[in-house]
Short mmCIF file of N, CA and C in Angstrom, two decimals:
data_model
loop_
_atom_site.label_atom_id
_atom_site.label_comp_id
_atom_site.label_asym_id
_atom_site.label_seq_id
_atom_site.Cartn_x
_atom_site.Cartn_y
_atom_site.Cartn_z
N MET A 155 -4.80 -47.26 79.98
CA MET A 155 -4.49 -45.82 79.85
C MET A 155 -5.71 -45.00 79.60
N HIS A 156 -5.67 -43.77 80.13
CA HIS A 156 -6.79 -42.85 80.12
C HIS A 156 -6.91 -42.30 78.62
N ARG A 157 -8.07 -42.08 78.10
CA ARG A 157 -8.39 -41.65 76.84
C ARG A 157 -9.07 -40.44 76.88
N PHE A 158 -8.69 -39.40 75.79
CA PHE A 158 -9.36 -38.14 75.79
C PHE A 158 -9.67 -37.77 74.30
N PHE A 159 -10.92 -37.38 74.05
CA PHE A 159 -11.24 -36.79 72.78
C PHE A 159 -10.89 -35.26 72.83
N ILE A 160 -10.16 -34.82 71.79
CA ILE A 160 -9.82 -33.37 71.99
C ILE A 160 -9.91 -32.80 70.52
N PRO A 161 -10.01 -31.46 70.44
CA PRO A 161 -10.03 -31.03 69.03
C PRO A 161 -8.69 -31.25 68.09
N LYS A 162 -8.78 -31.38 66.87
CA LYS A 162 -7.69 -31.64 66.07
C LYS A 162 -6.58 -30.65 66.22
N ASP A 163 -7.06 -29.34 66.30
CA ASP A 163 -6.12 -28.17 66.34
C ASP A 163 -5.17 -28.31 67.71
N TRP A 164 -5.49 -29.02 68.59
CA TRP A 164 -4.69 -29.08 69.80
C TRP A 164 -3.49 -29.96 69.63
N ILE A 165 -3.48 -30.82 68.52
CA ILE A 165 -2.37 -31.65 68.18
C ILE A 165 -1.59 -31.12 67.07
N ALA A 166 -0.32 -30.62 67.44
CA ALA A 166 0.59 -30.07 66.40
C ALA A 166 1.30 -31.39 65.96
N VAL A 167 2.50 -31.15 65.26
CA VAL A 167 3.24 -32.50 64.71
C VAL A 167 3.63 -33.53 65.76
N ASP A 168 4.21 -32.99 66.91
CA ASP A 168 4.64 -33.96 67.95
C ASP A 168 4.30 -33.53 69.25
N THR A 169 3.53 -32.36 69.31
CA THR A 169 3.16 -31.96 70.75
C THR A 169 1.59 -31.81 70.75
N VAL A 170 1.07 -31.85 72.03
CA VAL A 170 -0.40 -31.76 72.23
C VAL A 170 -0.57 -30.67 73.34
N THR A 171 -1.51 -29.88 73.21
CA THR A 171 -1.73 -28.91 74.32
C THR A 171 -3.29 -29.12 74.83
N PHE A 172 -3.45 -29.04 76.10
CA PHE A 172 -4.75 -29.30 76.85
C PHE A 172 -5.22 -28.12 77.37
N THR A 173 -6.31 -27.70 77.34
CA THR A 173 -7.15 -26.72 78.19
C THR A 173 -8.57 -27.17 78.63
N GLY A 174 -9.14 -26.41 79.32
CA GLY A 174 -10.63 -26.59 79.58
C GLY A 174 -10.82 -27.88 80.30
N GLU A 175 -11.89 -28.71 80.02
CA GLU A 175 -12.25 -29.84 80.67
C GLU A 175 -11.27 -30.93 80.66
N PRO A 176 -10.67 -31.08 79.35
CA PRO A 176 -9.44 -32.31 79.53
C PRO A 176 -8.29 -31.94 80.47
N LEU A 177 -8.06 -30.63 80.49
CA LEU A 177 -6.98 -30.09 81.46
C LEU A 177 -7.51 -30.40 82.89
N HIS A 178 -8.69 -30.04 83.19
CA HIS A 178 -9.23 -30.33 84.61
C HIS A 178 -9.15 -31.73 84.98
N GLN A 179 -9.57 -32.64 83.89
CA GLN A 179 -9.53 -34.17 84.17
C GLN A 179 -8.08 -34.58 84.47
N ILE A 180 -7.17 -34.11 83.66
CA ILE A 180 -5.77 -34.68 83.67
C ILE A 180 -5.11 -34.15 84.96
N GLY A 181 -5.33 -32.73 85.35
CA GLY A 181 -4.51 -32.27 86.48
C GLY A 181 -5.25 -32.41 87.87
N TYR A 182 -6.62 -32.36 87.78
CA TYR A 182 -7.20 -32.26 89.18
C TYR A 182 -8.11 -33.57 89.48
N VAL A 183 -8.63 -34.24 88.43
CA VAL A 183 -9.59 -35.43 88.79
C VAL A 183 -8.63 -36.59 88.86
N LEU A 184 -7.78 -36.74 87.86
CA LEU A 184 -6.88 -37.98 87.66
C LEU A 184 -5.43 -37.78 88.39
N ARG A 185 -5.25 -36.49 88.67
CA ARG A 185 -4.10 -36.07 89.23
C ARG A 185 -2.73 -36.65 88.52
N LEU A 186 -2.73 -36.62 87.08
CA LEU A 186 -1.61 -37.04 86.39
C LEU A 186 -0.38 -36.18 86.52
N ARG A 187 0.79 -36.71 86.34
CA ARG A 187 1.97 -35.99 86.50
C ARG A 187 2.70 -36.08 85.25
N PRO A 188 3.89 -35.09 85.07
CA PRO A 188 4.65 -35.41 83.98
C PRO A 188 5.35 -36.68 84.10
N SER A 189 5.50 -37.26 82.79
CA SER A 189 5.92 -38.58 82.44
C SER A 189 4.88 -39.66 82.48
N ASP A 190 3.67 -39.31 82.97
CA ASP A 190 2.49 -40.18 82.75
C ASP A 190 2.11 -40.02 81.31
N ARG A 191 1.52 -41.36 80.92
CA ARG A 191 1.02 -41.40 79.45
C ARG A 191 -0.38 -41.62 79.44
N ILE A 192 -0.98 -40.85 78.30
CA ILE A 192 -2.47 -41.11 78.01
C ILE A 192 -2.63 -41.29 76.51
N ILE A 193 -3.87 -41.54 76.13
CA ILE A 193 -4.18 -41.64 74.81
C ILE A 193 -5.16 -40.54 74.24
N VAL A 194 -4.80 -39.85 73.24
CA VAL A 194 -5.59 -38.69 72.78
C VAL A 194 -6.23 -39.07 71.48
N LEU A 195 -7.38 -38.57 71.21
CA LEU A 195 -8.16 -39.12 70.00
C LEU A 195 -8.53 -37.61 69.37
N ASP A 196 -8.56 -37.56 68.16
CA ASP A 196 -8.89 -36.33 67.37
C ASP A 196 -10.27 -36.62 66.56
N ASN A 197 -10.90 -37.68 66.74
CA ASN A 197 -12.15 -38.03 66.15
C ASN A 197 -11.90 -38.41 64.56
N SER A 198 -10.58 -38.61 64.18
CA SER A 198 -10.24 -38.98 62.94
C SER A 198 -10.16 -40.54 62.51
N GLY A 199 -10.23 -41.25 63.75
CA GLY A 199 -9.84 -42.63 63.71
C GLY A 199 -8.40 -42.91 64.08
N TRP A 200 -7.71 -41.90 64.38
CA TRP A 200 -6.38 -42.25 64.84
C TRP A 200 -6.29 -42.04 66.34
N GLU A 201 -5.46 -42.92 67.05
CA GLU A 201 -5.15 -42.61 68.41
C GLU A 201 -3.64 -42.48 68.55
N PHE A 202 -3.49 -41.31 69.55
CA PHE A 202 -1.96 -40.82 69.74
C PHE A 202 -1.72 -41.15 71.32
N GLU A 203 -0.49 -41.79 71.46
CA GLU A 203 0.02 -41.97 72.81
C GLU A 203 0.85 -40.80 73.10
N VAL A 204 0.49 -40.18 74.34
CA VAL A 204 1.19 -38.94 74.65
C VAL A 204 1.79 -38.94 75.99
N GLU A 205 2.99 -38.50 76.08
CA GLU A 205 3.58 -38.41 77.35
C GLU A 205 3.54 -36.95 77.92
N ILE A 206 2.83 -36.84 79.29
CA ILE A 206 2.73 -35.48 79.59
C ILE A 206 3.93 -34.95 80.09
N GLU A 207 4.25 -33.61 79.65
CA GLU A 207 5.55 -33.00 79.94
C GLU A 207 5.34 -31.84 80.97
N ARG A 208 4.23 -31.16 80.96
CA ARG A 208 3.97 -29.96 81.83
C ARG A 208 2.56 -29.92 82.06
N ILE A 209 2.31 -29.54 83.33
CA ILE A 209 0.90 -29.19 83.80
C ILE A 209 0.77 -28.05 84.63
N SER A 210 0.02 -26.98 84.29
CA SER A 210 -0.18 -25.73 85.08
C SER A 210 -1.65 -25.48 85.18
N LYS A 211 -2.02 -24.42 85.73
CA LYS A 211 -3.49 -24.07 85.95
C LYS A 211 -4.14 -23.67 84.64
N GLU A 212 -3.42 -23.19 83.73
CA GLU A 212 -3.88 -22.69 82.43
C GLU A 212 -3.76 -23.72 81.37
N GLN A 213 -2.71 -24.59 81.24
CA GLN A 213 -2.80 -25.63 80.24
C GLN A 213 -1.74 -26.80 80.62
N ALA A 214 -1.99 -27.84 79.88
CA ALA A 214 -0.93 -29.00 80.15
C ALA A 214 -0.53 -29.21 78.63
N SER A 215 0.68 -29.79 78.58
CA SER A 215 1.23 -30.17 77.29
C SER A 215 1.98 -31.41 77.28
N GLY A 216 2.03 -32.08 76.18
CA GLY A 216 2.63 -33.46 76.19
C GLY A 216 3.32 -33.74 74.72
N LYS A 217 4.15 -34.66 74.76
CA LYS A 217 4.85 -35.13 73.65
C LYS A 217 4.18 -36.30 73.03
N VAL A 218 4.05 -36.35 71.61
CA VAL A 218 3.31 -37.54 70.86
C VAL A 218 4.39 -38.56 70.79
N ILE A 219 4.17 -39.66 71.52
CA ILE A 219 5.06 -40.82 71.30
C ILE A 219 4.87 -41.66 70.17
N THR A 220 3.63 -42.15 69.83
CA THR A 220 3.16 -42.91 68.84
C THR A 220 1.75 -42.40 68.19
N GLY A 221 1.57 -42.70 67.04
CA GLY A 221 0.22 -42.59 66.44
C GLY A 221 -0.01 -43.63 65.64
N LYS A 222 -1.27 -44.18 65.77
CA LYS A 222 -1.63 -45.39 64.89
C LYS A 222 -3.33 -45.31 64.58
N PRO A 223 -3.71 -45.96 63.62
CA PRO A 223 -5.13 -46.11 63.40
C PRO A 223 -5.76 -46.76 64.55
N GLY A 224 -6.88 -46.35 65.02
CA GLY A 224 -7.57 -47.07 66.13
C GLY A 224 -8.36 -48.25 65.65
N LYS A 225 -8.56 -49.27 66.49
CA LYS A 225 -9.35 -50.43 66.30
C LYS A 225 -10.72 -50.64 66.97
N GLY A 226 -11.27 -49.43 67.49
CA GLY A 226 -12.46 -49.60 68.24
C GLY A 226 -13.65 -49.34 67.60
N GLU A 227 -13.69 -49.27 66.16
CA GLU A 227 -14.96 -48.90 65.48
C GLU A 227 -15.61 -50.13 64.89
N PRO A 228 -17.00 -50.24 64.93
CA PRO A 228 -17.60 -51.34 64.49
C PRO A 228 -17.63 -51.34 62.92
N ALA A 229 -17.70 -52.57 62.36
CA ALA A 229 -17.59 -52.76 60.82
C ALA A 229 -19.05 -52.27 60.23
N VAL A 230 -20.17 -52.48 61.05
CA VAL A 230 -21.38 -52.09 60.60
C VAL A 230 -21.86 -50.75 61.29
N LYS A 231 -22.36 -49.98 60.28
CA LYS A 231 -22.77 -48.60 60.84
C LYS A 231 -24.29 -48.69 61.19
N ILE A 232 -24.52 -48.40 62.43
CA ILE A 232 -25.90 -48.44 62.86
C ILE A 232 -26.53 -47.14 63.39
N THR A 233 -27.48 -46.59 62.90
CA THR A 233 -28.26 -45.41 63.29
C THR A 233 -29.35 -45.76 64.11
N LEU A 234 -29.40 -45.19 65.64
CA LEU A 234 -30.48 -45.61 66.45
C LEU A 234 -31.51 -44.34 66.46
N TYR A 235 -32.82 -44.63 65.97
CA TYR A 235 -33.77 -43.64 66.15
C TYR A 235 -34.46 -43.78 67.48
N GLN A 236 -34.44 -42.92 68.42
CA GLN A 236 -35.14 -43.17 69.69
C GLN A 236 -35.90 -41.86 70.03
N ALA A 237 -37.15 -42.36 70.66
CA ALA A 237 -38.08 -41.40 70.96
C ALA A 237 -37.68 -40.76 72.27
N LEU A 238 -37.80 -39.46 72.57
CA LEU A 238 -37.36 -38.97 73.75
C LEU A 238 -38.06 -39.54 75.01
N LEU A 239 -37.28 -39.78 76.00
CA LEU A 239 -37.72 -40.53 77.17
C LEU A 239 -37.70 -39.61 78.39
N LYS A 240 -38.54 -40.00 79.39
CA LYS A 240 -38.59 -39.28 80.66
C LYS A 240 -37.23 -39.44 81.35
N SER A 241 -37.11 -38.45 82.29
CA SER A 241 -36.02 -38.53 83.31
C SER A 241 -34.58 -38.82 82.57
N ASP A 242 -33.82 -39.65 83.15
CA ASP A 242 -32.49 -39.96 82.67
C ASP A 242 -32.41 -41.07 81.79
N LYS A 243 -33.61 -41.65 81.47
CA LYS A 243 -33.56 -42.88 80.64
C LYS A 243 -33.02 -42.76 79.30
N LEU A 244 -33.02 -41.55 78.66
CA LEU A 244 -32.36 -41.38 77.21
C LEU A 244 -30.82 -41.32 77.39
N GLU A 245 -30.40 -40.84 78.52
CA GLU A 245 -28.94 -40.77 78.79
C GLU A 245 -28.43 -42.35 78.96
N MET A 246 -29.11 -43.20 79.49
CA MET A 246 -28.81 -44.65 79.64
C MET A 246 -28.67 -45.26 78.29
N VAL A 247 -29.73 -44.88 77.37
CA VAL A 247 -29.83 -45.39 75.95
C VAL A 247 -28.57 -44.93 75.18
N LEU A 248 -28.32 -43.66 75.36
CA LEU A 248 -27.08 -43.18 74.66
C LEU A 248 -25.81 -43.74 75.06
N GLN A 249 -25.69 -43.84 76.31
CA GLN A 249 -24.39 -44.57 76.95
C GLN A 249 -24.29 -46.05 76.38
N LYS A 250 -25.30 -46.76 76.61
CA LYS A 250 -25.34 -48.19 76.20
C LYS A 250 -25.16 -48.25 74.78
N GLY A 251 -25.91 -47.44 74.01
CA GLY A 251 -25.75 -47.49 72.49
C GLY A 251 -24.35 -47.33 72.08
N VAL A 252 -23.67 -46.24 72.66
CA VAL A 252 -22.18 -46.15 72.13
C VAL A 252 -21.40 -47.36 72.54
N GLU A 253 -21.62 -48.00 73.67
CA GLU A 253 -20.87 -49.15 74.27
C GLU A 253 -21.10 -50.33 73.17
N LEU A 254 -22.28 -50.42 72.66
CA LEU A 254 -22.67 -51.50 71.75
C LEU A 254 -22.38 -51.27 70.35
N GLY A 255 -21.81 -50.03 70.01
CA GLY A 255 -21.34 -49.87 68.66
C GLY A 255 -22.29 -48.96 67.64
N VAL A 256 -23.21 -48.30 68.33
CA VAL A 256 -23.99 -47.38 67.54
C VAL A 256 -23.30 -46.11 66.99
N THR A 257 -23.46 -45.86 65.80
CA THR A 257 -22.55 -44.84 65.08
C THR A 257 -23.30 -43.51 65.05
N ALA A 258 -24.64 -43.51 65.27
CA ALA A 258 -25.40 -42.18 65.24
C ALA A 258 -26.75 -42.25 65.95
N PHE A 259 -27.03 -41.38 66.50
CA PHE A 259 -28.37 -41.30 67.21
C PHE A 259 -29.31 -40.25 66.76
N VAL A 260 -30.55 -40.49 66.53
CA VAL A 260 -31.67 -39.48 66.00
C VAL A 260 -32.66 -39.38 67.05
N PRO A 261 -32.70 -38.55 68.04
CA PRO A 261 -33.66 -38.46 68.98
C PRO A 261 -35.06 -37.76 68.39
N TYR A 262 -36.20 -38.29 68.61
CA TYR A 262 -37.25 -37.76 68.01
C TYR A 262 -38.52 -37.68 68.95
N VAL A 263 -39.49 -36.84 68.58
CA VAL A 263 -40.67 -36.70 69.45
C VAL A 263 -41.70 -37.42 68.70
N SER A 264 -42.47 -38.16 69.42
CA SER A 264 -43.55 -38.88 68.95
C SER A 264 -44.85 -38.53 69.65
N GLY A 265 -45.99 -39.03 69.17
CA GLY A 265 -47.28 -38.71 69.77
C GLY A 265 -47.46 -39.06 71.29
N ARG A 266 -46.55 -40.09 71.71
CA ARG A 266 -46.69 -40.61 73.10
C ARG A 266 -45.75 -40.16 73.98
N CYS A 267 -44.80 -39.20 73.55
CA CYS A 267 -43.69 -38.63 74.24
C CYS A 267 -44.17 -37.71 75.42
N VAL A 268 -43.86 -37.78 76.60
CA VAL A 268 -44.16 -36.82 77.58
C VAL A 268 -43.30 -35.59 77.40
N THR A 269 -42.02 -35.78 77.15
CA THR A 269 -41.13 -34.61 76.99
C THR A 269 -41.30 -34.16 75.47
N ARG A 270 -41.48 -32.97 75.19
CA ARG A 270 -41.62 -32.45 73.91
C ARG A 270 -40.28 -31.55 73.18
N LYS A 271 -39.67 -31.17 74.05
CA LYS A 271 -38.52 -30.28 73.57
C LYS A 271 -37.43 -30.42 74.51
N GLU A 272 -36.10 -30.39 74.08
CA GLU A 272 -35.02 -30.41 74.93
C GLU A 272 -34.16 -29.15 74.99
N SER A 273 -33.66 -28.72 75.98
CA SER A 273 -32.95 -27.52 76.15
C SER A 273 -31.44 -27.70 75.65
N ALA A 274 -30.81 -26.61 75.38
CA ALA A 274 -29.47 -26.72 74.87
C ALA A 274 -28.43 -27.41 75.91
N SER A 275 -28.78 -27.09 77.10
CA SER A 275 -27.96 -27.78 78.26
C SER A 275 -28.12 -29.26 78.32
N LYS A 276 -29.33 -29.76 78.07
CA LYS A 276 -29.63 -31.20 78.14
C LYS A 276 -28.99 -31.85 76.88
N ILE A 277 -28.93 -31.18 75.77
CA ILE A 277 -28.35 -31.69 74.57
C ILE A 277 -26.81 -31.61 74.70
N GLY A 278 -26.35 -30.76 75.39
CA GLY A 278 -24.91 -30.64 75.82
C GLY A 278 -24.49 -31.77 76.62
N ARG A 279 -25.38 -32.09 77.56
CA ARG A 279 -25.13 -33.24 78.42
C ARG A 279 -25.20 -34.61 77.83
N TRP A 280 -25.97 -34.72 76.73
CA TRP A 280 -26.00 -35.88 76.00
C TRP A 280 -24.70 -35.99 75.25
N ARG A 281 -24.18 -34.87 74.70
CA ARG A 281 -22.94 -35.04 73.97
C ARG A 281 -21.75 -35.44 74.94
N ARG A 282 -21.79 -35.02 76.03
CA ARG A 282 -20.84 -35.43 77.01
C ARG A 282 -20.87 -36.91 77.51
N ILE A 283 -22.09 -37.38 77.43
CA ILE A 283 -22.32 -38.74 77.84
C ILE A 283 -21.79 -39.56 76.67
N ILE A 284 -22.14 -39.21 75.50
CA ILE A 284 -21.56 -40.01 74.33
C ILE A 284 -20.06 -40.02 74.26
N GLN A 285 -19.49 -38.81 74.40
CA GLN A 285 -18.02 -38.74 74.50
C GLN A 285 -17.28 -39.63 75.56
N GLU A 286 -17.98 -39.50 76.87
CA GLU A 286 -17.35 -40.25 77.96
C GLU A 286 -17.43 -41.90 77.73
N ALA A 287 -18.70 -42.26 77.15
CA ALA A 287 -18.95 -43.67 76.74
C ALA A 287 -17.86 -44.14 75.67
N ALA A 288 -17.58 -43.30 74.67
CA ALA A 288 -16.75 -43.70 73.63
C ALA A 288 -15.47 -43.76 74.11
N GLU A 289 -14.92 -42.94 75.00
CA GLU A 289 -13.61 -42.89 75.52
C GLU A 289 -13.46 -44.16 76.36
N GLN A 290 -14.60 -44.41 77.16
CA GLN A 290 -14.46 -45.68 78.17
C GLN A 290 -14.37 -47.05 77.23
N SER A 291 -15.23 -47.09 76.01
CA SER A 291 -15.27 -48.22 75.47
C SER A 291 -14.34 -48.21 74.26
N GLU A 292 -13.28 -47.41 74.21
CA GLU A 292 -12.17 -47.52 73.28
C GLU A 292 -12.63 -47.22 72.02
N ARG A 293 -13.59 -46.41 71.71
CA ARG A 293 -14.03 -45.92 70.29
C ARG A 293 -13.06 -44.86 69.88
N VAL A 294 -12.75 -44.75 68.61
CA VAL A 294 -11.86 -43.68 68.21
C VAL A 294 -12.64 -42.56 67.32
N ILE A 295 -13.90 -42.81 67.07
CA ILE A 295 -14.79 -41.84 66.45
C ILE A 295 -15.98 -41.63 67.22
N LEU A 296 -16.24 -40.37 67.48
CA LEU A 296 -17.45 -40.02 68.33
C LEU A 296 -18.81 -40.43 67.51
N PRO A 297 -19.85 -41.05 68.13
CA PRO A 297 -21.02 -41.22 67.33
C PRO A 297 -21.69 -39.86 67.27
N VAL A 298 -22.29 -39.76 66.05
CA VAL A 298 -23.17 -38.51 65.94
C VAL A 298 -24.34 -38.35 66.50
N LEU A 299 -24.61 -37.12 67.30
CA LEU A 299 -25.93 -36.84 67.76
C LEU A 299 -26.62 -35.93 66.91
N HIS A 300 -27.60 -36.39 66.23
CA HIS A 300 -28.64 -35.48 65.40
C HIS A 300 -29.44 -34.69 66.16
N PRO A 301 -29.83 -33.53 65.64
CA PRO A 301 -30.90 -32.74 66.35
C PRO A 301 -32.22 -33.40 66.61
N VAL A 302 -32.87 -32.99 67.74
CA VAL A 302 -34.16 -33.69 68.09
C VAL A 302 -35.15 -33.28 66.79
N THR A 303 -35.88 -34.24 66.36
CA THR A 303 -36.74 -34.14 65.24
C THR A 303 -38.19 -34.72 65.47
N SER A 304 -38.98 -34.48 64.70
CA SER A 304 -40.33 -35.15 64.68
C SER A 304 -40.26 -36.52 64.16
N PHE A 305 -41.22 -37.34 64.62
CA PHE A 305 -41.37 -38.72 64.21
C PHE A 305 -41.44 -38.85 62.61
N GLU A 306 -42.25 -37.97 62.08
CA GLU A 306 -42.47 -37.97 60.67
C GLU A 306 -41.21 -37.75 59.87
N ASP A 307 -40.52 -36.72 60.25
CA ASP A 307 -39.10 -36.38 59.74
C ASP A 307 -38.12 -37.50 59.94
N ALA A 308 -38.33 -38.18 61.17
CA ALA A 308 -37.36 -39.24 61.36
C ALA A 308 -37.64 -40.37 60.43
N CYS A 309 -38.84 -40.58 60.19
CA CYS A 309 -39.24 -41.76 59.21
C CYS A 309 -38.73 -41.41 57.84
N ARG A 310 -38.81 -40.07 57.44
CA ARG A 310 -38.34 -39.80 56.06
C ARG A 310 -36.93 -39.80 55.87
N SER A 311 -36.26 -39.71 56.97
CA SER A 311 -34.69 -39.78 56.90
C SER A 311 -33.99 -40.97 57.10
N VAL A 312 -34.82 -42.07 57.36
CA VAL A 312 -34.33 -43.38 57.59
C VAL A 312 -33.64 -44.01 56.25
N ALA A 313 -32.49 -44.52 56.39
CA ALA A 313 -31.80 -45.11 55.26
C ALA A 313 -32.30 -46.69 55.13
N LYS A 314 -32.36 -47.09 53.98
CA LYS A 314 -32.87 -48.59 53.76
C LYS A 314 -31.67 -49.42 53.71
N PRO A 315 -31.52 -50.64 54.20
CA PRO A 315 -32.62 -51.31 54.99
C PRO A 315 -32.71 -50.77 56.48
N ALA A 316 -33.93 -50.92 56.94
CA ALA A 316 -34.32 -50.49 58.24
C ALA A 316 -34.96 -51.58 59.18
N LEU A 317 -34.81 -51.55 60.45
CA LEU A 317 -35.47 -52.34 61.38
C LEU A 317 -36.36 -51.49 62.34
N LEU A 318 -37.67 -51.69 62.32
CA LEU A 318 -38.37 -50.96 63.20
C LEU A 318 -38.99 -51.87 64.25
N LEU A 319 -38.64 -51.53 65.50
CA LEU A 319 -39.10 -52.26 66.62
C LEU A 319 -40.15 -51.54 67.36
N TRP A 320 -41.34 -52.24 67.56
CA TRP A 320 -42.52 -51.74 68.35
C TRP A 320 -43.00 -52.76 69.30
N GLU A 321 -43.25 -52.28 70.63
CA GLU A 321 -43.57 -53.28 71.61
C GLU A 321 -44.86 -54.07 71.59
N GLU A 322 -45.71 -53.50 70.61
CA GLU A 322 -47.10 -54.15 70.46
C GLU A 322 -47.08 -54.88 69.23
N GLU A 323 -46.07 -55.12 68.54
CA GLU A 323 -46.03 -55.85 67.19
C GLU A 323 -46.25 -57.39 67.70
N LYS A 324 -47.11 -58.05 66.90
CA LYS A 324 -47.41 -59.28 67.19
C LYS A 324 -46.92 -60.49 66.06
N ALA A 325 -46.60 -59.93 64.84
CA ALA A 325 -46.11 -60.84 63.74
C ALA A 325 -44.61 -60.66 63.76
#
């Protein structure tokens, strides 16, 4: 069944309303019709099975059939601190990290980074990649994407215990 993260306020007691990107996915990309069922997630840890009732150009609506706590979250909370990478390599790290169970990402700039600053559109793209990977891997809570920070600030914010990986480490 297709899964969609949506804002909490789109879910009323027993109805769900869709607009924007989820509406586009439901109506035009997936070509779902009334009586088709989907799973909606409100980032609270719950998943709701919804039967689509109406689809128009402005919005779609559906009826909540069931709601239950989701089971797709890892027991161990892992925060991945990752230096900015060239090209689309960071996007792959985000996608695979979500699939492996990472719960938060902290991108940082180090002395060896070619890329020094990221645009708002690039950060928006990273958030969409995280959301799509979470939907696909049946997560029920979106991993957090922290703002890009410096290496020094990233080191100060690390919770203990921590594992630091470095490709030139010999011991």
